[in-house]
mmCIF file of C-alpha atoms in Angstrom:
data_model
loop_
_atom_site.group_PDB
_atom_site.id
_atom_site.type_symbol
_atom_site.label_atom_id
_atom_site.label_comp_id
_atom_site.label_asym_id
_atom_site.label_seq_id
_atom_site.Cartn_x
_atom_site.Cartn_y
_atom_site.Cartn_z
ATOM 1 C CA UNK A 57 -0.356 -0.378 -0.039
ATOM 2 C CA UNK A 58 3.105 2.636 1.061
ATOM 3 C CA UNK A 59 4.357 1.543 -2.562
ATOM 4 C CA UNK A 60 0.787 2.604 -4.378
ATOM 5 C CA UNK A 61 -0.121 5.682 -2.420
ATOM 6 C CA UNK A 62 3.947 7.298 -2.922
ATOM 7 C CA UNK A 63 3.243 6.024 -6.713
ATOM 8 C CA UNK A 64 0.389 8.563 -6.757
ATOM 9 C CA UNK A 65 1.738 11.281 -4.172
ATOM 10 C CA UNK A 66 5.135 11.284 -5.397
ATOM 11 C CA UNK A 67 5.478 10.163 -9.276
ATOM 12 C CA UNK A 68 8.886 9.144 -10.623
ATOM 13 C CA UNK A 69 10.001 11.311 -12.835
ATOM 14 C CA UNK A 70 11.170 10.040 -16.169
ATOM 15 C CA UNK A 71 8.250 7.702 -15.826
ATOM 16 C CA UNK A 72 4.349 6.780 -16.743
ATOM 17 C CA UNK A 73 2.237 5.239 -14.055
ATOM 18 C CA UNK A 74 -0.699 3.596 -15.099
ATOM 19 C CA UNK A 75 -3.363 1.337 -13.176
ATOM 20 C CA UNK A 76 -4.787 -1.277 -14.987
ATOM 21 C CA UNK A 77 -6.944 -3.497 -14.730
ATOM 22 C CA UNK A 78 -10.320 -5.088 -16.959
ATOM 23 C CA UNK A 79 -13.858 -5.508 -16.474
ATOM 24 C CA UNK A 80 -14.903 -8.226 -17.968
ATOM 25 C CA UNK A 81 -18.338 -9.526 -18.636
ATOM 26 C CA UNK A 82 -19.685 -5.968 -19.889
ATOM 27 C CA UNK A 83 -23.283 -7.200 -21.625
ATOM 28 C CA UNK A 84 -24.365 -5.849 -24.792
ATOM 29 C CA UNK A 85 -28.344 -5.081 -24.064
ATOM 30 C CA UNK A 86 -31.081 -4.367 -26.071
ATOM 31 C CA UNK A 87 -34.021 -2.083 -23.732
ATOM 32 C CA UNK A 88 -37.130 -1.819 -24.728
ATOM 33 C CA UNK A 89 -36.490 1.275 -24.462
ATOM 34 C CA UNK A 90 -33.197 2.977 -23.355
ATOM 35 C CA UNK A 91 -34.476 6.086 -21.016
ATOM 36 C CA UNK A 92 -37.761 6.615 -19.373
ATOM 37 C CA UNK A 93 -38.275 10.643 -19.447
ATOM 38 C CA UNK A 94 -38.119 11.992 -16.847
ATOM 39 C CA UNK A 95 -41.466 14.694 -15.477
ATOM 40 C CA UNK A 96 -40.987 16.881 -11.884
ATOM 41 C CA UNK A 97 -41.087 14.310 -9.279
ATOM 42 C CA UNK A 98 -40.175 11.573 -11.491
ATOM 43 C CA UNK A 99 -36.874 9.762 -11.317
ATOM 44 C CA UNK A 100 -35.350 8.573 -14.711
ATOM 45 C CA UNK A 101 -36.497 4.775 -15.220
ATOM 46 C CA UNK A 102 -35.792 2.213 -17.044
ATOM 47 C CA UNK A 103 -37.463 -0.948 -18.258
ATOM 48 C CA UNK A 104 -36.845 -3.724 -17.001
ATOM 49 C CA UNK A 105 -37.037 -6.230 -20.015
ATOM 50 C CA UNK A 106 -34.364 -6.614 -22.398
ATOM 51 C CA UNK A 107 -32.877 -9.030 -24.942
ATOM 52 C CA UNK A 108 -29.227 -9.467 -24.615
ATOM 53 C CA UNK A 109 -26.592 -9.790 -27.593
ATOM 54 C CA UNK A 110 -23.014 -10.767 -26.366
ATOM 55 C CA UNK A 111 -20.690 -9.287 -23.914
ATOM 56 C CA UNK A 112 -17.051 -8.166 -24.435
ATOM 57 C CA UNK A 113 -14.239 -6.903 -22.017
ATOM 58 C CA UNK A 114 -12.807 -3.788 -21.414
ATOM 59 C CA UNK A 115 -8.928 -3.537 -20.411
ATOM 60 C CA UNK A 116 -8.359 -0.261 -19.220
ATOM 61 C CA UNK A 117 -5.448 1.584 -18.324
ATOM 62 C CA UNK A 118 -5.585 5.134 -16.654
ATOM 63 C CA UNK A 119 -2.609 7.224 -16.978
ATOM 64 C CA UNK A 120 -2.354 9.004 -13.015
ATOM 65 C CA UNK A 121 -1.380 12.601 -14.037
ATOM 66 C CA UNK A 122 -3.624 13.106 -16.952
ATOM 67 C CA UNK A 123 -6.371 11.338 -16.260
ATOM 68 C CA UNK A 124 -6.241 9.808 -19.443
ATOM 69 C CA UNK A 125 -7.320 6.284 -20.020
ATOM 70 C CA UNK A 126 -5.527 4.072 -23.063
ATOM 71 C CA UNK A 127 -8.741 1.405 -23.894
ATOM 72 C CA UNK A 128 -9.189 -1.833 -25.657
ATOM 73 C CA UNK A 129 -11.590 -4.188 -25.422
ATOM 74 C CA UNK A 130 -11.460 -8.567 -26.130
ATOM 75 C CA UNK A 131 -14.096 -11.093 -26.483
ATOM 76 C CA UNK A 132 -11.964 -12.767 -24.424
ATOM 77 C CA UNK A 133 -10.587 -12.477 -20.753
ATOM 78 C CA UNK A 134 -7.466 -14.484 -20.079
ATOM 79 C CA UNK A 135 -3.247 -14.201 -20.166
ATOM 80 C CA UNK A 136 -3.054 -13.964 -23.941
ATOM 81 C CA UNK A 137 -5.991 -10.708 -24.287
ATOM 82 C CA UNK A 138 -4.007 -9.361 -21.657
ATOM 83 C CA UNK A 139 -0.507 -9.393 -23.288
ATOM 84 C CA UNK A 140 -2.207 -8.075 -26.103
ATOM 85 C CA UNK A 141 -3.214 -5.248 -23.968
ATOM 86 C CA UNK A 142 0.542 -4.960 -22.229
ATOM 87 C CA UNK A 143 1.651 -4.711 -25.995
ATOM 88 C CA UNK A 144 -0.916 -2.017 -26.747
ATOM 89 C CA UNK A 145 0.677 0.404 -23.483
ATOM 90 C CA UNK A 146 4.089 -0.442 -25.031
ATOM 91 C CA UNK A 147 3.433 0.610 -28.273
ATOM 92 C CA UNK A 148 1.757 3.674 -26.913
ATOM 93 C CA UNK A 149 3.983 5.015 -24.706
ATOM 94 C CA UNK A 150 6.853 6.622 -25.464
ATOM 95 C CA UNK A 151 9.921 4.485 -25.164
ATOM 96 C CA UNK A 152 11.814 7.045 -23.327
ATOM 97 C CA UNK A 153 9.765 6.696 -20.499
ATOM 98 C CA UNK A 154 9.890 3.232 -17.477
ATOM 99 C CA UNK A 155 5.963 2.843 -17.147
ATOM 100 C CA UNK A 156 4.855 1.653 -13.381
ATOM 101 C CA UNK A 157 1.515 -0.719 -13.698
ATOM 102 C CA UNK A 158 -0.670 -0.683 -10.601
ATOM 103 C CA UNK A 159 -2.542 -3.901 -10.584
ATOM 104 C CA UNK A 160 -4.700 -6.347 -9.047
ATOM 105 C CA UNK A 161 -3.539 -9.747 -8.144
ATOM 106 C CA UNK A 162 -5.956 -11.648 -10.480
ATOM 107 C CA UNK A 163 -4.615 -14.812 -11.490
ATOM 108 C CA UNK A 164 -4.398 -13.217 -15.113
ATOM 109 C CA UNK A 165 -2.176 -11.278 -14.668
ATOM 110 C CA UNK A 166 0.637 -13.024 -13.099
ATOM 111 C CA UNK A 167 0.968 -16.200 -15.538
ATOM 112 C CA UNK A 168 3.934 -17.701 -16.496
ATOM 113 C CA UNK A 169 2.980 -15.978 -20.140
ATOM 114 C CA UNK A 170 2.859 -12.246 -18.278
ATOM 115 C CA UNK A 171 6.087 -13.055 -15.921
ATOM 116 C CA UNK A 172 7.842 -14.071 -19.612
ATOM 117 C CA UNK A 173 6.642 -10.758 -21.160
ATOM 118 C CA UNK A 174 7.671 -8.790 -18.367
ATOM 119 C CA UNK A 175 10.864 -10.327 -18.312
ATOM 120 C CA UNK A 176 11.222 -9.403 -21.905
ATOM 121 C CA UNK A 177 10.314 -5.601 -21.517
ATOM 122 C CA UNK A 178 12.309 -3.877 -17.847
ATOM 123 C CA UNK A 179 11.313 -0.720 -18.333
ATOM 124 C CA UNK A 180 7.828 -2.347 -16.884
ATOM 125 C CA UNK A 181 7.674 -2.552 -13.135
ATOM 126 C CA UNK A 182 4.575 -3.986 -11.940
ATOM 127 C CA UNK A 183 3.112 -3.021 -8.420
ATOM 128 C CA UNK A 184 0.025 -5.113 -7.169
ATOM 129 C CA UNK A 185 -2.673 -4.224 -4.563
ATOM 130 C CA UNK A 186 -2.934 -5.572 -1.223
ATOM 131 C CA UNK A 187 -5.836 -8.908 -1.513
ATOM 132 C CA UNK A 188 -8.745 -7.368 -1.241
ATOM 133 C CA UNK A 189 -7.661 -3.919 -1.750
ATOM 134 C CA UNK A 190 -8.901 -3.285 -5.378
ATOM 135 C CA UNK A 191 -9.982 -0.012 -4.009
ATOM 136 C CA UNK A 192 -6.325 1.402 -3.990
ATOM 137 C CA UNK A 193 -6.469 0.971 -7.703
ATOM 138 C CA UNK A 194 -7.777 4.186 -9.578
ATOM 139 C CA UNK A 195 -9.191 2.953 -12.606
ATOM 140 C CA UNK A 196 -11.727 1.367 -10.258
ATOM 141 C CA UNK A 197 -12.966 4.790 -10.753
ATOM 142 C CA UNK A 198 -12.905 4.559 -14.447
ATOM 143 C CA UNK A 199 -14.747 1.844 -14.471
ATOM 144 C CA UNK A 200 -17.913 3.264 -11.866
ATOM 145 C CA UNK A 201 -18.013 6.526 -14.246
ATOM 146 C CA UNK A 202 -18.513 4.742 -17.748
ATOM 147 C CA UNK A 203 -20.908 2.334 -16.167
ATOM 148 C CA UNK A 204 -22.897 4.811 -15.087
ATOM 149 C CA UNK A 205 -22.752 7.048 -17.442
ATOM 150 C CA UNK A 206 -22.142 4.902 -21.329
ATOM 151 C CA UNK A 207 -22.817 1.337 -20.352
ATOM 152 C CA UNK A 208 -26.197 1.520 -18.281
ATOM 153 C CA UNK A 209 -27.653 4.139 -20.153
ATOM 154 C CA UNK A 210 -27.275 2.882 -23.691
ATOM 155 C CA UNK A 211 -29.121 0.697 -25.608
ATOM 156 C CA UNK A 212 -26.339 -1.308 -27.389
ATOM 157 C CA UNK A 213 -27.695 -4.403 -30.348
ATOM 158 C CA UNK A 214 -24.705 -5.900 -31.198
ATOM 159 C CA UNK A 215 -21.221 -6.269 -28.739
ATOM 160 C CA UNK A 216 -19.518 -4.562 -32.076
ATOM 161 C CA UNK A 217 -21.774 -1.577 -31.081
ATOM 162 C CA UNK A 218 -21.209 -1.633 -27.363
ATOM 163 C CA UNK A 219 -17.356 -1.884 -28.111
ATOM 164 C CA UNK A 220 -17.743 1.586 -30.442
ATOM 165 C CA UNK A 221 -19.832 3.130 -27.413
ATOM 166 C CA UNK A 222 -16.998 2.663 -25.396
ATOM 167 C CA UNK A 223 -14.536 3.521 -27.637
ATOM 168 C CA UNK A 224 -16.854 7.078 -28.384
ATOM 169 C CA UNK A 225 -16.889 7.399 -24.765
ATOM 170 C CA UNK A 226 -13.118 7.140 -23.823
ATOM 171 C CA UNK A 227 -12.077 9.302 -26.906
ATOM 172 C CA UNK A 228 -14.453 12.108 -25.628
ATOM 173 C CA UNK A 229 -13.368 12.036 -21.919
ATOM 174 C CA UNK A 230 -9.480 11.955 -23.100
ATOM 175 C CA UNK A 231 -9.917 15.174 -25.204
ATOM 176 C CA UNK A 232 -10.570 16.938 -21.606
ATOM 177 C CA UNK A 233 -9.097 14.234 -18.979
ATOM 178 C CA UNK A 234 -9.556 15.733 -15.461
ATOM 179 C CA UNK A 235 -7.127 13.341 -13.773
ATOM 180 C CA UNK A 236 -8.280 11.371 -9.638
ATOM 181 C CA UNK A 237 -6.461 13.379 -7.292
ATOM 182 C CA UNK A 238 -4.763 11.122 -3.905
ATOM 183 C CA UNK A 239 -5.049 13.350 -1.006
ATOM 184 C CA UNK A 240 -4.829 10.447 2.192
ATOM 185 C CA UNK A 241 -1.062 9.081 3.315
ATOM 186 C CA UNK A 242 -0.096 5.905 3.479
ATOM 187 C CA UNK A 243 0.007 6.940 6.985
ATOM 188 C CA UNK A 244 -3.738 8.189 7.158
ATOM 189 C CA UNK A 245 -5.064 5.659 5.832
ATOM 190 C CA UNK A 246 -2.922 3.268 8.143
ATOM 191 C CA UNK A 247 -4.365 5.231 10.854
ATOM 192 C CA UNK A 248 -8.128 5.244 9.648
ATOM 193 C CA UNK A 249 -8.267 1.743 9.684
ATOM 194 C CA UNK A 250 -6.620 1.024 13.586
ATOM 195 C CA UNK A 251 -9.712 3.675 14.728
ATOM 196 C CA UNK A 252 -11.931 1.393 12.759
ATOM 197 C CA UNK A 253 -10.656 -1.764 14.378
ATOM 198 C CA UNK A 254 -10.262 -0.190 17.597
ATOM 199 C CA UNK A 255 -14.423 1.068 17.668
ATOM 200 C CA UNK A 256 -15.150 -2.495 16.413
ATOM 201 C CA UNK A 257 -13.587 -4.430 19.480
ATOM 202 C CA UNK A 258 -15.047 -1.968 22.051
ATOM 203 C CA UNK A 259 -18.181 -2.711 20.805
ATOM 204 C CA UNK A 260 -17.904 -6.043 21.804
ATOM 205 C CA UNK A 261 -18.398 -7.575 18.502
#
């Protein structure tokens, strides 16, 4: 945790810090109506019935400093697809920069195939989030935003249509990106956890 928070608060020079993860099994849903109109006193509504037209997985890398996102949709979610995404990152980051990847301990990220690729690309440095602490990975905030603003609100009659909508959203965001700003130090986070544990123990539960 200290390693990752340190990258957020004081990123190294001549390097790029990327938060990497995948959002798998995104469904292409065709609803009877995409959104039902709002009226005074009436919240936004959606019809309950839908038809599913397949799924896709979004591999994403959020640049911590600028908020820009590299994204790639793939139909499967294996180490082979993850390696393809690493190649995509490698091709889009200038050769003069080191690359620090923040990602979770998911098995796809740690297979022999991925380990061999990382050995052959020494400018890549991996920082794994602790087990159960994916909240440390800022790309999760991007996944929450794109889910709320694009995926859930859209009607997609095919997987290709869904992927096009995802790419269009990423392109639009990258035109004027806004980074997520990390403010807490590792000591502050650990102190908050300690206080929570003390309150829990004192409650008798």
